[in-house]
Amino acid sequence: MTDYLKSPDQDVFLRLLSKSLQNMTDTANQIPSSMFAPPAIRPFVSNKANNTLGDTFIKPTQTLAEDASYGMPLYSGKGMTFRPDERFIDALGLASPAIKPAGLAAKAIGKTTLNELLSQIESGTGMVGRNVINPRTYAIDHPFLKPSGILPENATSAEKSAYTKYQKALENKAFARRETMREAGQSDVTKSDIGQRTVIQPESLLGKTIVPVVGDVSETGLAVRNIEGVPLNNTVLGQGGEGYSLQHKNLGTGNAWASMYNAASGKQLNFNKAREATGQDVVGVYSAMSPEGSMNFSLPISESIVRQIDVLKPRVADIKLANQDIQKALHAKDKNIKFVGLTDDRVYDQLQQSGDLRKSIVEILSKTKFQNLGFPNVEDINKTFKSQALGDVKLGDSGYTMFNADPSGKLNPVSGHSTYDTGILGNYIGGLEKSAPAEIMFPKIFDYTGKLMTKPQGTGAPRPYSKTDQINALRTSHLYEPVDQQWLDNYMQWLEKSKKGLL
């Protein structure tokens, strides 16, 4: 599920309700249930601790509220296997052992009614279901690899093996907790209005020089509180990506891009060299970084992971193992960072300061070993923050966003971006109808880099630049591309073929 859905924010209330009910349970547990049973059946009601008033009448409601506060489902199965949570009935006191004959009948009636109501809510049908504002959509769409899944009779050997492994993984409480939330949950993500994207005509670039400006593929203007049913302990903001330039034009900050100071200084120098060499106005052109690597570096991904740990509650031993593996990954990168740990409050400051730590956390916790131990689902988090407008973006795809570079050559020490510390000045002008591969957007640059040889360290032999090497050069070298009629003709030919599906 990648749509931006906002579910009713009841988490805080339900947690407070759960805590209050727990206090009531503890108080009521001091009094045996038999004291409140009718005299005729009092001899049959136990005075033991496991049948006290709080545990009998209040505890079911407390656990129901506790689970609901974390987005856990209050029913299981679908269709003929659909079953409401027993605690709905227990919470009404209909299952009390002190009134068993009447209780059984009432319980049966209650279950039938509740079954129908929850079925309507789930399907969006019926008198109740048609009035549900946000019908449930589910992160897990697999037919049986989910907590409520039932293996079909005609399952293949591979499916049976997968089902057995999944059921085994569910024995881990954190894994079961995460999957249960994902199956029944719903994201709580809102997107601020950053302004309307402007589509420019490629002819408007004639007589100008374009310079590649690489960026991640995240969405701009997000506020994320819950990802696929798993809450975060605080809101995480998405501030980067191709929409940054448009957003900051409307905010009036003067920023057109953002990066770390050294990279921002280098890119500004790139703009200056292009202007001096051609005598033309310079346009910065967004070029997509690796969808995986760039997202791992950005703060929202690792921060969201850490902010779900409190809710999912992996075992202490598993968290310790994760901390150790993250520290080893940092050492392998020769980074002298002493990681404070996933559950230490100081981790948020460390995330702000170190891109290597951010990447290490995402890379380690993405591994199957840790996913099966109930750590946050990294794939869900990446999907939530990835730009929807870019679609199936590839490394090097360019042209969706462009800006006029500021000829003053100044940098802004205020970036308005949690991942980067420096703003690059400029003015958003829009973007082409469709992003183009890097070799289409920068043909002269690719002609040049296609003749280059690598310079391997040690005894390795030089080799011609690969396409990936050429795309990486857009980030690491001071390259620029004057736009002329040949460029325009080449781009228009590619665009026509692309629209006809001939590529």
JSON list of C-alpha atoms in Angstrom, two decimals, residues 134-269:
[
{"chain": "A", "resi": 134, "resn": "ASN", "atom": "CA", "xyz": [-11.52, 4.99, 5.27]},
{"chain": "A", "resi": 135, "resn": "PRO", "atom": "CA", "xyz": [-12.17, 1.31, 4.45]},
{"chain": "A", "resi": 136, "resn": "ARG", "atom": "CA", "xyz": [-9.20, -0.85, 5.37]},
{"chain": "A", "resi": 137, "resn": "THR", "atom": "CA", "xyz": [-6.48, -1.60, 2.85]},
{"chain": "A", "resi": 138, "resn": "TYR", "atom": "CA", "xyz": [-3.80, -4.10, 3.70]},
{"chain": "A", "resi": 139, "resn": "ALA", "atom": "CA", "xyz": [-0.02, -4.11, 3.48]},
{"chain": "A", "resi": 140, "resn": "ILE", "atom": "CA", "xyz": [0.05, -7.90, 3.17]},
{"chain": "A", "resi": 141, "resn": "ASP", "atom": "CA", "xyz": [-1.80, -9.02, 0.06]},
{"chain": "A", "resi": 142, "resn": "HIS", "atom": "CA", "xyz": [-0.40, -12.55, -0.06]},
{"chain": "A", "resi": 143, "resn": "PRO", "atom": "CA", "xyz": [-3.22, -15.12, 0.05]},
{"chain": "A", "resi": 144, "resn": "PHE", "atom": "CA", "xyz": [-1.78, -17.12, 2.94]},
{"chain": "A", "resi": 145, "resn": "LEU", "atom": "CA", "xyz": [1.60, -15.77, 4.12]},
{"chain": "A", "resi": 146, "resn": "LYS", "atom": "CA", "xyz": [0.04, -13.65, 6.83]},
{"chain": "A", "resi": 147, "resn": "PRO", "atom": "CA", "xyz": [-1.06, -14.24, 10.43]},
{"chain": "A", "resi": 148, "resn": "SER", "atom": "CA", "xyz": [-4.64, -15.14, 9.46]},
{"chain": "A", "resi": 149, "resn": "GLY", "atom": "CA", "xyz": [-3.61, -17.09, 6.37]},
{"chain": "A", "resi": 150, "resn": "ILE", "atom": "CA", "xyz": [-4.72, -20.66, 5.74]},
{"chain": "A", "resi": 151, "resn": "LEU", "atom": "CA", "xyz": [-2.68, -22.86, 3.44]},
{"chain": "A", "resi": 152, "resn": "PRO", "atom": "CA", "xyz": [-4.81, -23.97, 0.45]},
{"chain": "A", "resi": 153, "resn": "GLU", "atom": "CA", "xyz": [-5.33, -27.68, -0.07]},
{"chain": "A", "resi": 154, "resn": "ASN", "atom": "CA", "xyz": [-3.78, -27.54, -3.53]},
{"chain": "A", "resi": 155, "resn": "ALA", "atom": "CA", "xyz": [-0.61, -25.74, -2.37]},
{"chain": "A", "resi": 156, "resn": "THR", "atom": "CA", "xyz": [2.62, -26.63, -4.13]},
{"chain": "A", "resi": 157, "resn": "SER", "atom": "CA", "xyz": [5.65, -27.97, -2.31]},
{"chain": "A", "resi": 158, "resn": "ALA", "atom": "CA", "xyz": [7.30, -24.57, -2.51]},
{"chain": "A", "resi": 159, "resn": "GLU", "atom": "CA", "xyz": [4.20, -22.90, -1.06]},
{"chain": "A", "resi": 160, "resn": "LYS", "atom": "CA", "xyz": [4.03, -25.44, 1.74]},
{"chain": "A", "resi": 161, "resn": "SER", "atom": "CA", "xyz": [7.67, -24.82, 2.57]},
{"chain": "A", "resi": 162, "resn": "ALA", "atom": "CA", "xyz": [7.16, -21.03, 2.58]},
{"chain": "A", "resi": 163, "resn": "TYR", "atom": "CA", "xyz": [4.06, -21.38, 4.77]},
{"chain": "A", "resi": 164, "resn": "THR", "atom": "CA", "xyz": [5.91, -23.59, 7.27]},
{"chain": "A", "resi": 165, "resn": "LYS", "atom": "CA", "xyz": [8.78, -21.10, 7.50]},
{"chain": "A", "resi": 166, "resn": "TYR", "atom": "CA", "xyz": [6.37, -18.22, 7.95]},
{"chain": "A", "resi": 167, "resn": "GLN", "atom": "CA", "xyz": [4.45, -20.00, 10.70]},
{"chain": "A", "resi": 168, "resn": "LYS", "atom": "CA", "xyz": [7.75, -20.76, 12.40]},
{"chain": "A", "resi": 169, "resn": "ALA", "atom": "CA", "xyz": [8.73, -17.09, 12.22]},
{"chain": "A", "resi": 170, "resn": "LEU", "atom": "CA", "xyz": [5.40, -16.15, 13.84]},
{"chain": "A", "resi": 171, "resn": "GLU", "atom": "CA", "xyz": [6.59, -17.88, 17.00]},
{"chain": "A", "resi": 172, "resn": "ASN", "atom": "CA", "xyz": [8.80, -14.83, 17.51]},
{"chain": "A", "resi": 173, "resn": "LYS", "atom": "CA", "xyz": [6.57, -12.31, 19.31]},
{"chain": "A", "resi": 174, "resn": "ALA", "atom": "CA", "xyz": [8.05, -9.24, 17.63]},
{"chain": "A", "resi": 175, "resn": "PHE", "atom": "CA", "xyz": [7.66, -10.79, 14.17]},
{"chain": "A", "resi": 176, "resn": "ALA", "atom": "CA", "xyz": [4.07, -11.79, 14.96]},
{"chain": "A", "resi": 177, "resn": "ARG", "atom": "CA", "xyz": [3.35, -8.33, 16.34]},
{"chain": "A", "resi": 178, "resn": "ARG", "atom": "CA", "xyz": [4.69, -6.63, 13.22]},
{"chain": "A", "resi": 179, "resn": "GLU", "atom": "CA", "xyz": [2.92, -8.93, 10.77]},
{"chain": "A", "resi": 180, "resn": "THR", "atom": "CA", "xyz": [-0.36, -8.68, 12.64]},
{"chain": "A", "resi": 181, "resn": "MET", "atom": "CA", "xyz": [-0.19, -4.89, 12.53]},
{"chain": "A", "resi": 182, "resn": "ARG", "atom": "CA", "xyz": [0.73, -4.95, 8.84]},
{"chain": "A", "resi": 183, "resn": "GLU", "atom": "CA", "xyz": [-2.10, -7.29, 7.92]},
{"chain": "A", "resi": 184, "resn": "ALA", "atom": "CA", "xyz": [-4.82, -5.18, 9.51]},
{"chain": "A", "resi": 185, "resn": "GLY", "atom": "CA", "xyz": [-3.16, -1.77, 9.62]},
{"chain": "A", "resi": 186, "resn": "GLN", "atom": "CA", "xyz": [-3.29, 1.39, 7.62]},
{"chain": "A", "resi": 187, "resn": "SER", "atom": "CA", "xyz": [-0.68, 4.08, 7.05]},
{"chain": "A", "resi": 188, "resn": "ASP", "atom": "CA", "xyz": [-1.07, 7.53, 8.51]},
{"chain": "A", "resi": 189, "resn": "VAL", "atom": "CA", "xyz": [0.77, 9.76, 6.04]},
{"chain": "A", "resi": 190, "resn": "THR", "atom": "CA", "xyz": [-0.08, 13.30, 4.99]},
{"chain": "A", "resi": 191, "resn": "LYS", "atom": "CA", "xyz": [1.51, 15.37, 2.22]},
{"chain": "A", "resi": 192, "resn": "SER", "atom": "CA", "xyz": [1.74, 19.12, 2.44]},
{"chain": "A", "resi": 193, "resn": "ASP", "atom": "CA", "xyz": [0.93, 21.27, -0.58]},
{"chain": "A", "resi": 194, "resn": "ILE", "atom": "CA", "xyz": [4.34, 22.12, -2.03]},
{"chain": "A", "resi": 195, "resn": "GLY", "atom": "CA", "xyz": [2.89, 23.78, -5.12]},
{"chain": "A", "resi": 196, "resn": "GLN", "atom": "CA", "xyz": [1.96, 22.80, -8.68]},
{"chain": "A", "resi": 197, "resn": "ARG", "atom": "CA", "xyz": [4.72, 21.33, -10.83]},
{"chain": "A", "resi": 198, "resn": "THR", "atom": "CA", "xyz": [5.46, 23.30, -14.02]},
{"chain": "A", "resi": 199, "resn": "VAL", "atom": "CA", "xyz": [6.04, 21.35, -17.25]},
{"chain": "A", "resi": 200, "resn": "ILE", "atom": "CA", "xyz": [8.48, 23.16, -19.53]},
{"chain": "A", "resi": 201, "resn": "GLN", "atom": "CA", "xyz": [9.06, 22.67, -23.24]},
{"chain": "A", "resi": 202, "resn": "PRO", "atom": "CA", "xyz": [12.50, 21.31, -24.19]},
{"chain": "A", "resi": 203, "resn": "GLU", "atom": "CA", "xyz": [12.92, 24.15, -26.73]},
{"chain": "A", "resi": 204, "resn": "SER", "atom": "CA", "xyz": [13.12, 26.59, -23.81]},
{"chain": "A", "resi": 205, "resn": "LEU", "atom": "CA", "xyz": [16.54, 25.12, -22.94]},
{"chain": "A", "resi": 206, "resn": "LEU", "atom": "CA", "xyz": [18.11, 26.07, -26.27]},
{"chain": "A", "resi": 207, "resn": "GLY", "atom": "CA", "xyz": [21.07, 28.38, -25.80]},
{"chain": "A", "resi": 208, "resn": "LYS", "atom": "CA", "xyz": [21.52, 27.38, -22.17]},
{"chain": "A", "resi": 209, "resn": "THR", "atom": "CA", "xyz": [23.91, 24.98, -20.48]},
{"chain": "A", "resi": 210, "resn": "ILE", "atom": "CA", "xyz": [22.59, 22.17, -18.32]},
{"chain": "A", "resi": 211, "resn": "VAL", "atom": "CA", "xyz": [24.48, 20.71, -15.36]},
{"chain": "A", "resi": 212, "resn": "PRO", "atom": "CA", "xyz": [23.55, 17.42, -13.67]},
{"chain": "A", "resi": 213, "resn": "VAL", "atom": "CA", "xyz": [22.52, 17.75, -10.02]},
{"chain": "A", "resi": 214, "resn": "VAL", "atom": "CA", "xyz": [22.03, 14.36, -8.40]},
{"chain": "A", "resi": 215, "resn": "GLY", "atom": "CA", "xyz": [19.38, 13.76, -5.76]},
{"chain": "A", "resi": 216, "resn": "ASP", "atom": "CA", "xyz": [17.56, 10.98, -3.97]},
{"chain": "A", "resi": 217, "resn": "VAL", "atom": "CA", "xyz": [14.19, 9.63, -5.08]},
{"chain": "A", "resi": 218, "resn": "SER", "atom": "CA", "xyz": [12.19, 10.45, -1.96]},
{"chain": "A", "resi": 219, "resn": "GLU", "atom": "CA", "xyz": [8.91, 12.36, -1.70]},
{"chain": "A", "resi": 220, "resn": "THR", "atom": "CA", "xyz": [8.91, 15.98, -0.56]},
{"chain": "A", "resi": 221, "resn": "GLY", "atom": "CA", "xyz": [6.54, 17.32, 2.08]},
{"chain": "A", "resi": 222, "resn": "LEU", "atom": "CA", "xyz": [5.56, 14.12, 3.88]},
{"chain": "A", "resi": 223, "resn": "ALA", "atom": "CA", "xyz": [4.57, 13.80, 7.53]},
{"chain": "A", "resi": 224, "resn": "VAL", "atom": "CA", "xyz": [4.58, 10.12, 8.52]},
{"chain": "A", "resi": 225, "resn": "ARG", "atom": "CA", "xyz": [3.08, 8.80, 11.75]},
{"chain": "A", "resi": 226, "resn": "ASN", "atom": "CA", "xyz": [2.25, 5.20, 10.89]},
{"chain": "A", "resi": 227, "resn": "ILE", "atom": "CA", "xyz": [3.61, 2.93, 8.15]},
{"chain": "A", "resi": 228, "resn": "GLU", "atom": "CA", "xyz": [1.39, 0.06, 7.03]},
{"chain": "A", "resi": 229, "resn": "GLY", "atom": "CA", "xyz": [-0.18, -0.30, 10.46]},
{"chain": "A", "resi": 230, "resn": "VAL", "atom": "CA", "xyz": [3.03, 0.03, 12.49]},
{"chain": "A", "resi": 231, "resn": "PRO", "atom": "CA", "xyz": [3.08, 3.33, 14.45]},
{"chain": "A", "resi": 232, "resn": "LEU", "atom": "CA", "xyz": [6.15, 5.53, 14.91]},
{"chain": "A", "resi": 233, "resn": "ASN", "atom": "CA", "xyz": [6.88, 7.02, 18.32]},
{"chain": "A", "resi": 234, "resn": "ASN", "atom": "CA", "xyz": [7.05, 10.46, 16.70]},
{"chain": "A", "resi": 235, "resn": "THR", "atom": "CA", "xyz": [6.29, 12.02, 13.32]},
{"chain": "A", "resi": 236, "resn": "VAL", "atom": "CA", "xyz": [9.00, 11.70, 10.66]},
{"chain": "A", "resi": 237, "resn": "LEU", "atom": "CA", "xyz": [9.23, 14.27, 7.87]},
{"chain": "A", "resi": 238, "resn": "GLY", "atom": "CA", "xyz": [10.17, 13.72, 4.23]},
{"chain": "A", "resi": 239, "resn": "GLN", "atom": "CA", "xyz": [11.97, 16.83, 3.01]},
{"chain": "A", "resi": 240, "resn": "GLY", "atom": "CA", "xyz": [14.15, 15.83, 0.05]},
{"chain": "A", "resi": 241, "resn": "GLY", "atom": "CA", "xyz": [13.78, 14.50, -3.45]},
{"chain": "A", "resi": 242, "resn": "GLU", "atom": "CA", "xyz": [12.79, 16.03, -6.75]},
{"chain": "A", "resi": 243, "resn": "GLY", "atom": "CA", "xyz": [10.18, 18.32, -5.15]},
{"chain": "A", "resi": 244, "resn": "TYR", "atom": "CA", "xyz": [12.65, 20.19, -2.93]},
{"chain": "A", "resi": 245, "resn": "SER", "atom": "CA", "xyz": [13.26, 22.96, -5.46]},
{"chain": "A", "resi": 246, "resn": "LEU", "atom": "CA", "xyz": [9.54, 23.59, -6.03]},
{"chain": "A", "resi": 247, "resn": "GLN", "atom": "CA", "xyz": [8.79, 23.56, -2.32]},
{"chain": "A", "resi": 248, "resn": "HIS", "atom": "CA", "xyz": [11.51, 26.06, -1.48]},
{"chain": "A", "resi": 249, "resn": "LYS", "atom": "CA", "xyz": [10.50, 28.38, -4.30]},
{"chain": "A", "resi": 250, "resn": "ASN", "atom": "CA", "xyz": [7.08, 28.64, -2.67]},
{"chain": "A", "resi": 251, "resn": "LEU", "atom": "CA", "xyz": [8.62, 28.92, 0.80]},
{"chain": "A", "resi": 252, "resn": "GLY", "atom": "CA", "xyz": [10.80, 31.79, -0.43]},
{"chain": "A", "resi": 253, "resn": "THR", "atom": "CA", "xyz": [14.06, 30.45, 1.03]},
{"chain": "A", "resi": 254, "resn": "GLY", "atom": "CA", "xyz": [16.06, 31.03, -2.16]},
{"chain": "A", "resi": 255, "resn": "ASN", "atom": "CA", "xyz": [17.24, 27.41, -2.08]},
{"chain": "A", "resi": 256, "resn": "ALA", "atom": "CA", "xyz": [16.99, 25.27, -5.18]},
{"chain": "A", "resi": 257, "resn": "TRP", "atom": "CA", "xyz": [18.93, 22.24, -3.89]},
{"chain": "A", "resi": 258, "resn": "ALA", "atom": "CA", "xyz": [20.60, 20.97, -0.74]},
{"chain": "A", "resi": 259, "resn": "SER", "atom": "CA", "xyz": [23.62, 18.86, 0.10]},
{"chain": "A", "resi": 260, "resn": "MET", "atom": "CA", "xyz": [26.45, 18.59, 2.58]},
{"chain": "A", "resi": 261, "resn": "TYR", "atom": "CA", "xyz": [28.73, 21.64, 2.58]},
{"chain": "A", "resi": 262, "resn": "ASN", "atom": "CA", "xyz": [31.63, 20.09, 0.63]},
{"chain": "A", "resi": 263, "resn": "ALA", "atom": "CA", "xyz": [29.35, 18.63, -2.04]},
{"chain": "A", "resi": 264, "resn": "ALA", "atom": "CA", "xyz": [27.35, 21.87, -2.27]},
{"chain": "A", "resi": 265, "resn": "SER", "atom": "CA", "xyz": [30.56, 23.87, -2.69]},
{"chain": "A", "resi": 266, "resn": "GLY", "atom": "CA", "xyz": [31.72, 21.52, -5.43]},
{"chain": "A", "resi": 267, "resn": "LYS", "atom": "CA", "xyz": [28.42, 21.76, -7.31]},
{"chain": "A", "resi": 268, "resn": "GLN", "atom": "CA", "xyz": [28.44, 25.54, -7.11]},
{"chain": "A", "resi": 269, "resn": "LEU", "atom": "CA", "xyz": [31.97, 25.50, -8.55]}
]
